[in-house]
PDB file of C-alpha atoms in Angstrom:
ATOM      1  CA  MET A   1     -18.260  28.531  30.521  1.00 93.00           C
ATOM      2  CA  ASN A   2     -19.339  25.051  31.581  1.00 96.00           C
ATOM      3  CA  ILE A   3     -22.286  25.054  34.005  1.00 98.00           C
ATOM      4  CA  ALA A   4     -23.921  22.373  36.173  1.00 98.00           C
ATOM      5  CA  ILE A   5     -27.537  23.159  37.101  1.00 98.00           C
ATOM      6  CA  CYS A   6     -29.037  21.111  39.916  1.00 98.00           C
ATOM      7  CA  ASP A   7     -32.598  21.364  41.249  1.00 97.00           C
ATOM      8  CA  ASP A   8     -35.086  18.639  42.167  1.00 95.00           C
ATOM      9  CA  ASP A   9     -37.936  20.749  40.764  1.00 96.00           C
ATOM     10  CA  ARG A  10     -38.301  19.960  37.053  1.00 96.00           C
ATOM     11  CA  VAL A  11     -40.276  23.152  36.486  1.00 97.00           C
ATOM     12  CA  ILE A  12     -37.314  25.217  37.695  1.00 97.00           C
ATOM     13  CA  ILE A  13     -34.910  23.279  35.458  1.00 97.00           C
ATOM     14  CA  GLU A  14     -37.157  23.810  32.439  1.00 97.00           C
ATOM     15  CA  GLN A  15     -37.490  27.493  33.289  1.00 97.00           C
ATOM     16  CA  ILE A  16     -33.717  27.983  33.428  1.00 97.00           C
ATOM     17  CA  GLU A  17     -33.241  26.067  30.167  1.00 97.00           C
ATOM     18  CA  GLU A  18     -35.826  28.305  28.524  1.00 97.00           C
ATOM     19  CA  PHE A  19     -33.958  31.395  29.754  1.00 97.00           C
ATOM     20  CA  LEU A  20     -30.665  30.010  28.437  1.00 97.00           C
ATOM     21  CA  GLN A  21     -32.212  29.430  25.023  1.00 96.00           C
ATOM     22  CA  ILE A  22     -33.351  33.055  24.949  1.00 96.00           C
ATOM     23  CA  ILE A  23     -29.899  34.280  25.954  1.00 95.00           C
ATOM     24  CA  HIS A  24     -28.447  32.114  23.160  1.00 92.00           C
ATOM     25  CA  ASP A  25     -24.796  32.492  24.126  1.00 92.00           C
ATOM     26  CA  LYS A  26     -22.739  29.835  22.339  1.00 90.00           C
ATOM     27  CA  SER A  27     -19.973  30.118  24.944  1.00 91.00           C
ATOM     28  CA  LEU A  28     -22.332  28.703  27.604  1.00 94.00           C
ATOM     29  CA  GLU A  29     -22.488  24.928  27.934  1.00 96.00           C
ATOM     30  CA  TYR A  30     -24.578  23.263  30.601  1.00 97.00           C
ATOM     31  CA  GLU A  31     -25.751  19.965  32.056  1.00 97.00           C
ATOM     32  CA  VAL A  32     -28.856  19.569  34.216  1.00 98.00           C
ATOM     33  CA  PHE A  33     -29.268  17.310  37.253  1.00 98.00           C
ATOM     34  CA  PHE A  34     -32.317  16.596  39.375  1.00 97.00           C
ATOM     35  CA  CYS A  35     -30.542  15.797  42.641  1.00 96.00           C
ATOM     36  CA  ALA A  36     -27.146  16.394  44.216  1.00 96.00           C
ATOM     37  CA  GLU A  37     -26.401  12.658  44.292  1.00 97.00           C
ATOM     38  CA  GLU A  38     -26.842  12.456  40.528  1.00 97.00           C
ATOM     39  CA  LEU A  39     -24.480  15.394  40.058  1.00 97.00           C
ATOM     40  CA  GLN A  40     -21.901  13.898  42.436  1.00 96.00           C
ATOM     41  CA  LYS A  41     -22.035  10.552  40.624  1.00 96.00           C
ATOM     42  CA  TYR A  42     -21.607  12.245  37.241  1.00 97.00           C
ATOM     43  CA  ILE A  43     -18.511  14.151  38.406  1.00 96.00           C
ATOM     44  CA  THR A  44     -16.944  11.044  39.950  1.00 94.00           C
ATOM     45  CA  GLU A  45     -17.641   8.609  37.116  1.00 95.00           C
ATOM     46  CA  ASN A  46     -16.645  10.986  34.326  1.00 94.00           C
ATOM     47  CA  ASN A  47     -13.795  12.734  36.155  1.00 91.00           C
ATOM     48  CA  VAL A  48     -15.090  16.124  35.012  1.00 91.00           C
ATOM     49  CA  ASN A  49     -15.447  19.504  36.570  1.00 90.00           C
ATOM     50  CA  PHE A  50     -17.599  22.537  35.929  1.00 96.00           C
ATOM     51  CA  ASP A  51     -16.683  26.212  35.928  1.00 94.00           C
ATOM     52  CA  VAL A  52     -19.969  27.055  37.638  1.00 97.00           C
ATOM     53  CA  PHE A  53     -22.449  25.180  39.844  1.00 97.00           C
ATOM     54  CA  ILE A  54     -25.998  26.553  40.114  1.00 98.00           C
ATOM     55  CA  LEU A  55     -27.529  24.671  43.038  1.00 97.00           C
ATOM     56  CA  ASP A  56     -30.895  24.638  44.723  1.00 95.00           C
ATOM     57  CA  ILE A  57     -30.380  24.701  48.491  1.00 92.00           C
ATOM     58  CA  GLU A  58     -33.469  22.758  49.592  1.00 90.00           C
ATOM     59  CA  MET A  59     -33.251  19.420  47.805  1.00 91.00           C
ATOM     60  CA  LYS A  60     -34.783  16.307  49.373  1.00 86.00           C
ATOM     61  CA  GLU A  61     -31.796  14.061  50.054  1.00 86.00           C
ATOM     62  CA  MET A  62     -28.514  15.984  49.906  1.00 91.00           C
ATOM     63  CA  SER A  63     -28.975  19.754  50.154  1.00 91.00           C
ATOM     64  CA  GLY A  64     -27.145  22.141  47.873  1.00 92.00           C
ATOM     65  CA  ILE A  65     -25.087  23.378  50.825  1.00 91.00           C
ATOM     66  CA  ASP A  66     -24.042  19.838  51.810  1.00 92.00           C
ATOM     67  CA  PHE A  67     -23.027  19.093  48.240  1.00 95.00           C
ATOM     68  CA  ALA A  68     -21.041  22.360  48.073  1.00 93.00           C
ATOM     69  CA  LYS A  69     -19.175  21.527  51.287  1.00 91.00           C
ATOM     70  CA  LYS A  70     -18.074  18.186  49.811  1.00 93.00           C
ATOM     71  CA  LEU A  71     -17.160  19.872  46.548  1.00 93.00           C
ATOM     72  CA  ARG A  72     -14.962  22.405  48.346  1.00 88.00           C
ATOM     73  CA  GLU A  73     -12.892  19.601  49.906  1.00 87.00           C
ATOM     74  CA  LYS A  74     -11.387  18.938  46.461  1.00 86.00           C
ATOM     75  CA  ASN A  75     -12.368  21.943  44.375  1.00 85.00           C
ATOM     76  CA  VAL A  76     -11.727  25.501  45.545  1.00 74.00           C
ATOM     77  CA  ASP A  77     -11.881  27.184  42.143  1.00 77.00           C
ATOM     78  CA  SER A  78     -15.336  26.509  40.690  1.00 90.00           C
ATOM     79  CA  LEU A  79     -17.954  29.187  41.286  1.00 92.00           C
ATOM     80  CA  ILE A  80     -21.018  28.243  43.333  1.00 94.00           C
ATOM     81  CA  ILE A  81     -24.371  29.977  42.916  1.00 95.00           C
ATOM     82  CA  PHE A  82     -27.253  29.032  45.192  1.00 94.00           C
ATOM     83  CA  MET A  83     -30.988  29.277  44.510  1.00 93.00           C
ATOM     84  CA  THR A  84     -33.654  29.340  47.210  1.00 86.00           C
ATOM     85  CA  SER A  85     -37.010  30.855  48.044  1.00 83.00           C
ATOM     86  CA  HIS A  86     -35.996  31.404  51.685  1.00 70.00           C
ATOM     87  CA  SER A  87     -33.743  34.365  52.447  1.00 63.00           C
ATOM     88  CA  GLN A  88     -32.624  32.986  55.846  1.00 59.00           C
ATOM     89  CA  TYR A  89     -30.054  30.840  54.022  1.00 54.00           C
ATOM     90  CA  VAL A  90     -28.219  33.850  52.628  1.00 55.00           C
ATOM     91  CA  PHE A  91     -25.566  33.815  55.366  1.00 55.00           C
ATOM     92  CA  ASP A  92     -25.210  30.009  55.578  1.00 58.00           C
ATOM     93  CA  VAL A  93     -24.101  29.749  51.965  1.00 57.00           C
ATOM     94  CA  PHE A  94     -20.993  31.872  52.541  1.00 56.00           C
ATOM     95  CA  GLU A  95     -19.425  28.971  54.466  1.00 62.00           C
ATOM     96  CA  THR A  96     -18.760  27.350  51.099  1.00 72.00           C
ATOM     97  CA  VAL A  97     -17.161  30.415  49.464  1.00 74.00           C
ATOM     98  CA  THR A  98     -20.219  31.306  47.438  1.00 82.00           C
ATOM     99  CA  PHE A  99     -20.096  33.484  44.350  1.00 85.00           C
ATOM    100  CA  ASP A 100     -23.752  34.498  44.228  1.00 87.00           C
ATOM    101  CA  PHE A 101     -27.228  33.907  45.602  1.00 87.00           C
ATOM    102  CA  ILE A 102     -30.446  33.929  43.518  1.00 92.00           C
ATOM    103  CA  GLN A 103     -33.734  34.489  45.283  1.00 90.00           C
ATOM    104  CA  LYS A 104     -36.704  32.535  43.924  1.00 92.00           C
ATOM    105  CA  PRO A 105     -39.024  32.988  42.108  1.00 94.00           C
ATOM    106  CA  LEU A 106     -36.619  33.094  39.203  1.00 96.00           C
ATOM    107  CA  THR A 107     -36.914  35.660  36.455  1.00 97.00           C
ATOM    108  CA  PHE A 108     -35.161  36.052  33.147  1.00 97.00           C
ATOM    109  CA  GLU A 109     -33.398  39.201  34.365  1.00 97.00           C
ATOM    110  CA  LYS A 110     -32.075  37.476  37.504  1.00 96.00           C
ATOM    111  CA  ILE A 111     -30.586  34.611  35.507  1.00 97.00           C
ATOM    112  CA  LYS A 112     -29.252  36.869  32.749  1.00 96.00           C
ATOM    113  CA  ASN A 113     -27.585  39.297  35.183  1.00 95.00           C
ATOM    114  CA  THR A 114     -26.072  36.475  37.243  1.00 95.00           C
ATOM    115  CA  LEU A 115     -24.610  34.751  34.185  1.00 96.00           C
ATOM    116  CA  GLU A 116     -23.191  38.024  32.869  1.00 94.00           C
ATOM    117  CA  LYS A 117     -21.511  38.716  36.211  1.00 92.00           C
ATOM    118  CA  THR A 118     -20.208  35.145  36.345  1.00 92.00           C
ATOM    119  CA  LYS A 119     -18.820  35.266  32.817  1.00 91.00           C
ATOM    120  CA  ASN A 120     -17.113  38.613  33.457  1.00 86.00           C
ATOM    121  CA  TYR A 121     -15.540  37.269  36.634  1.00 83.00           C
ATOM    122  CA  LEU A 122     -14.204  34.131  34.922  1.00 85.00           C
ATOM    123  CA  GLU A 123     -12.704  36.250  32.156  1.00 82.00           C
ATOM    124  CA  ILE A 124     -10.884  38.288  34.788  1.00 75.00           C
ATOM    125  CA  LYS A 125      -9.832  35.157  36.679  1.00 74.00           C
ATOM    126  CA  ARG A 126      -8.288  33.601  33.588  1.00 77.00           C
ATOM    127  CA  ARG A 127      -6.088  36.580  32.918  1.00 84.00           C
ATOM    128  CA  SER A 128      -2.403  36.367  33.690  1.00 88.00           C
ATOM    129  CA  PHE A 129       0.445  38.250  35.316  1.00 92.00           C
ATOM    130  CA  VAL A 130       3.218  38.751  32.774  1.00 89.00           C
ATOM    131  CA  PHE A 131       6.830  39.615  33.602  1.00 90.00           C
ATOM    132  CA  SER A 132      10.427  39.062  32.560  1.00 87.00           C
ATOM    133  CA  TYR A 133      13.482  38.061  34.576  1.00 89.00           C
ATOM    134  CA  LYS A 134      17.006  37.317  33.345  1.00 86.00           C
ATOM    135  CA  LYS A 135      15.878  37.371  29.704  1.00 79.00           C
ATOM    136  CA  ASN A 136      13.109  34.836  30.399  1.00 87.00           C
ATOM    137  CA  ASN A 137       9.427  35.647  29.958  1.00 87.00           C
ATOM    138  CA  TYR A 138       6.778  34.354  32.366  1.00 91.00           C
ATOM    139  CA  ASN A 139       3.009  34.220  32.233  1.00 89.00           C
ATOM    140  CA  ILE A 140       1.244  33.164  35.462  1.00 93.00           C
ATOM    141  CA  ALA A 141      -2.543  32.916  35.626  1.00 91.00           C
ATOM    142  CA  PHE A 142      -4.116  35.092  38.299  1.00 92.00           C
ATOM    143  CA  SER A 143      -5.832  31.991  39.692  1.00 88.00           C
ATOM    144  CA  ASP A 144      -2.407  30.396  40.318  1.00 92.00           C
ATOM    145  CA  ILE A 145      -1.048  33.300  42.374  1.00 95.00           C
ATOM    146  CA  CYS A 146      -1.374  33.198  46.176  1.00 96.00           C
ATOM    147  CA  TYR A 147       0.357  36.480  46.945  1.00 97.00           C
ATOM    148  CA  LEU A 148       3.083  38.869  45.835  1.00 97.00           C
ATOM    149  CA  GLU A 149       5.764  40.367  48.059  1.00 96.00           C
ATOM    150  CA  LYS A 150       7.946  43.417  47.455  1.00 95.00           C
ATOM    151  CA  ASP A 151      11.401  43.166  49.020  1.00 92.00           C
ATOM    152  CA  GLY A 152      13.593  46.142  48.224  1.00 90.00           C
ATOM    153  CA  ARG A 153      14.145  46.220  44.492  1.00 87.00           C
ATOM    154  CA  LYS A 154      12.953  42.648  44.128  1.00 92.00           C
ATOM    155  CA  ALA A 155       9.418  41.333  43.930  1.00 95.00           C
ATOM    156  CA  TRP A 156       8.415  37.735  44.578  1.00 96.00           C
ATOM    157  CA  ILE A 157       5.362  35.933  43.181  1.00 97.00           C
ATOM    158  CA  TYR A 158       4.212  32.962  45.296  1.00 97.00           C
ATOM    159  CA  THR A 159       1.986  30.404  43.567  1.00 95.00           C
ATOM    160  CA  ILE A 160      -0.387  27.648  44.633  1.00 91.00           C
ATOM    161  CA  ASP A 161       2.145  24.924  43.751  1.00 90.00           C
ATOM    162  CA  ASP A 162       4.623  26.256  46.352  1.00 89.00           C
ATOM    163  CA  LYS A 163       6.827  27.889  43.729  1.00 93.00           C
ATOM    164  CA  LYS A 164       8.081  31.448  43.821  1.00 94.00           C
ATOM    165  CA  TYR A 165       9.243  33.659  40.990  1.00 96.00           C
ATOM    166  CA  GLN A 166      11.362  36.769  41.075  1.00 95.00           C
ATOM    167  CA  CYS A 167      10.930  39.925  39.071  1.00 93.00           C
ATOM    168  CA  ASN A 168      12.227  43.470  39.242  1.00 90.00           C
ATOM    169  CA  MET A 169       9.053  45.538  39.223  1.00 91.00           C
ATOM    170  CA  THR A 170       7.756  48.398  41.322  1.00 90.00           C
ATOM    171  CA  LEU A 171       4.498  48.094  43.242  1.00 88.00           C
ATOM    172  CA  LYS A 172       2.968  50.520  40.779  1.00 88.00           C
ATOM    173  CA  GLU A 173       3.975  48.314  37.845  1.00 90.00           C
ATOM    174  CA  ILE A 174       2.659  45.217  39.602  1.00 92.00           C
ATOM    175  CA  GLY A 175      -0.608  46.913  40.513  1.00 89.00           C
ATOM    176  CA  SER A 176      -1.164  48.072  36.949  1.00 89.00           C
ATOM    177  CA  GLN A 177      -1.403  44.428  35.855  1.00 90.00           C
ATOM    178  CA  LEU A 178      -3.400  42.972  38.730  1.00 91.00           C
ATOM    179  CA  ASP A 179      -7.152  43.276  38.821  1.00 87.00           C
ATOM    180  CA  ASP A 180      -8.406  45.225  41.823  1.00 87.00           C
ATOM    181  CA  GLU A 181     -11.386  42.885  42.109  1.00 85.00           C
ATOM    182  CA  MET A 182      -9.132  39.876  42.731  1.00 89.00           C
ATOM    183  CA  PHE A 183      -6.210  41.307  44.707  1.00 95.00           C
ATOM    184  CA  GLY A 184      -5.816  43.454  47.823  1.00 96.00           C
ATOM    185  CA  MET A 185      -3.004  45.059  49.811  1.00 96.00           C
ATOM    186  CA  LEU A 186      -2.114  43.642  53.234  1.00 97.00           C
ATOM    187  CA  ASN A 187       0.641  46.145  53.969  1.00 95.00           C
ATOM    188  CA  LYS A 188       3.108  48.248  51.991  1.00 94.00           C
ATOM    189  CA  SER A 189       4.904  45.165  50.675  1.00 95.00           C
ATOM    190  CA  LEU A 190       2.260  42.404  50.388  1.00 96.00           C
ATOM    191  CA  ILE A 191      -0.539  41.872  47.860  1.00 97.00           C
ATOM    192  CA  VAL A 192      -2.840  38.871  48.319  1.00 97.00           C
ATOM    193  CA  ASN A 193      -5.179  37.012  45.978  1.00 96.00           C
ATOM    194  CA  LEU A 194      -8.596  37.341  47.638  1.00 94.00           C
ATOM    195  CA  SER A 195      -9.695  33.931  46.350  1.00 90.00           C
ATOM    196  CA  LYS A 196      -6.898  32.232  48.306  1.00 94.00           C
ATOM    197  CA  ILE A 197      -7.897  33.629  51.715  1.00 94.00           C
ATOM    198  CA  GLU A 198      -9.329  31.134  54.190  1.00 91.00           C
ATOM    199  CA  GLY A 199      -9.921  33.732  56.907  1.00 92.00           C
ATOM    200  CA  ILE A 200      -8.748  36.940  58.537  1.00 94.00           C
ATOM    201  CA  ILE A 201      -8.049  36.786  62.274  1.00 94.00           C
ATOM    202  CA  GLY A 202      -6.600  39.801  64.019  1.00 93.00           C
ATOM    203  CA  GLU A 203      -3.395  40.827  62.272  1.00 95.00           C
ATOM    204  CA  ASN A 204      -3.131  37.550  60.336  1.00 95.00           C
ATOM    205  CA  VAL A 205      -4.512  36.554  56.971  1.00 96.00           C
ATOM    206  CA  ILE A 206      -4.746  32.764  56.754  1.00 95.00           C
ATOM    207  CA  LEU A 207      -4.471  31.287  53.269  1.00 95.00           C
ATOM    208  CA  GLN A 208      -6.171  28.093  52.120  1.00 91.00           C
ATOM    209  CA  ASP A 209      -2.816  26.286  52.205  1.00 90.00           C
ATOM    210  CA  HIS A 210      -2.463  27.396  55.873  1.00 91.00           C
ATOM    211  CA  ARG A 211       0.255  29.970  55.224  1.00 93.00           C
ATOM    212  CA  MET A 212      -0.153  33.119  57.325  1.00 96.00           C
ATOM    213  CA  LEU A 213       0.477  36.680  56.167  1.00 96.00           C
ATOM    214  CA  TYR A 214       0.654  39.860  58.223  1.00 97.00           C
ATOM    215  CA  VAL A 215      -1.934  42.560  57.567  1.00 96.00           C
ATOM    216  CA  SER A 216      -1.105  45.950  59.051  1.00 96.00           C
ATOM    217  CA  ARG A 217      -3.611  48.065  60.938  1.00 95.00           C
ATOM    218  CA  ASP A 218      -3.824  50.622  58.118  1.00 95.00           C
ATOM    219  CA  TYR A 219      -4.944  47.977  55.611  1.00 96.00           C
ATOM    220  CA  ARG A 220      -6.993  45.699  57.874  1.00 95.00           C
ATOM    221  CA  LYS A 221     -10.403  47.308  57.439  1.00 95.00           C
ATOM    222  CA  GLU A 222     -10.121  47.548  53.657  1.00 95.00           C
ATOM    223  CA  ILE A 223      -8.928  43.959  53.117  1.00 96.00           C
ATOM    224  CA  LYS A 224     -11.762  42.615  55.303  1.00 94.00           C
ATOM    225  CA  LYS A 225     -14.261  44.601  53.268  1.00 93.00           C
ATOM    226  CA  LYS A 226     -12.822  43.429  49.933  1.00 92.00           C
ATOM    227  CA  HIS A 227     -12.691  39.812  51.074  1.00 92.00           C
ATOM    228  CA  LEU A 228     -16.291  39.894  52.296  1.00 89.00           C
ATOM    229  CA  ASN A 229     -17.406  41.384  48.982  1.00 85.00           C
ATOM    230  CA  TYR A 230     -15.537  38.632  47.182  1.00 84.00           C
ATOM    231  CA  LEU A 231     -17.304  35.958  49.263  1.00 81.00           C
ATOM    232  CA  ARG A 232     -20.634  37.529  48.492  1.00 77.00           C
ATOM    233  CA  GLY A 233     -19.928  37.511  44.802  1.00 65.00           C
ATOM    234  CA  GLN A 234     -20.252  41.296  44.622  1.00 49.00           C
ATOM    235  CA  VAL A 235     -16.768  42.026  43.289  1.00 41.00           C
TER     236      VAL A 235
END
């Protein structure tokens, strides 16, 4: 898990680094930055990305929220975690599809629990949907799936690159592979990837690529609840 930590308070940076040394997880790699501009420059010049961004909201020049909005224009997959000492920002951060929110002052337990939740989520996200069709085997990462549609005996898997794959599986077989924390039912024939939802308006679920899917009345309340939990990083 590759992490970018950005805060203009050096004491906070040193505190987080101390916590990371105590955790001593070799799978965690991190870089520290003391302003959002420095982080933006590093990403641009080195053409790199991070799995996770831990951002202070109230930085002097570019705020963490402003940086996250720019990041989301090109990067919809990285997880964003905000830090702040002011709870009034808790709802503003969800505009940028936020994974989690850490209230200052920081403690070892807060950082440890957040990183554990983040690591568990990324492990789930990197899992794949496996199926066979016409003697060919397929393995599609969960993060690449937009939605799945059951049509009679057929099932279709629609991906982020505008491809679709066919398989002959029942909804029960499909559901047994998908993680309930990442996928939700829209109606009796549609399953959507929660991370690909831009918004839910009335009977329509709008995806990030602007495709629209129908959500029936029976499933509307549950999918809104699951999507909100996903945005809040509580899945």
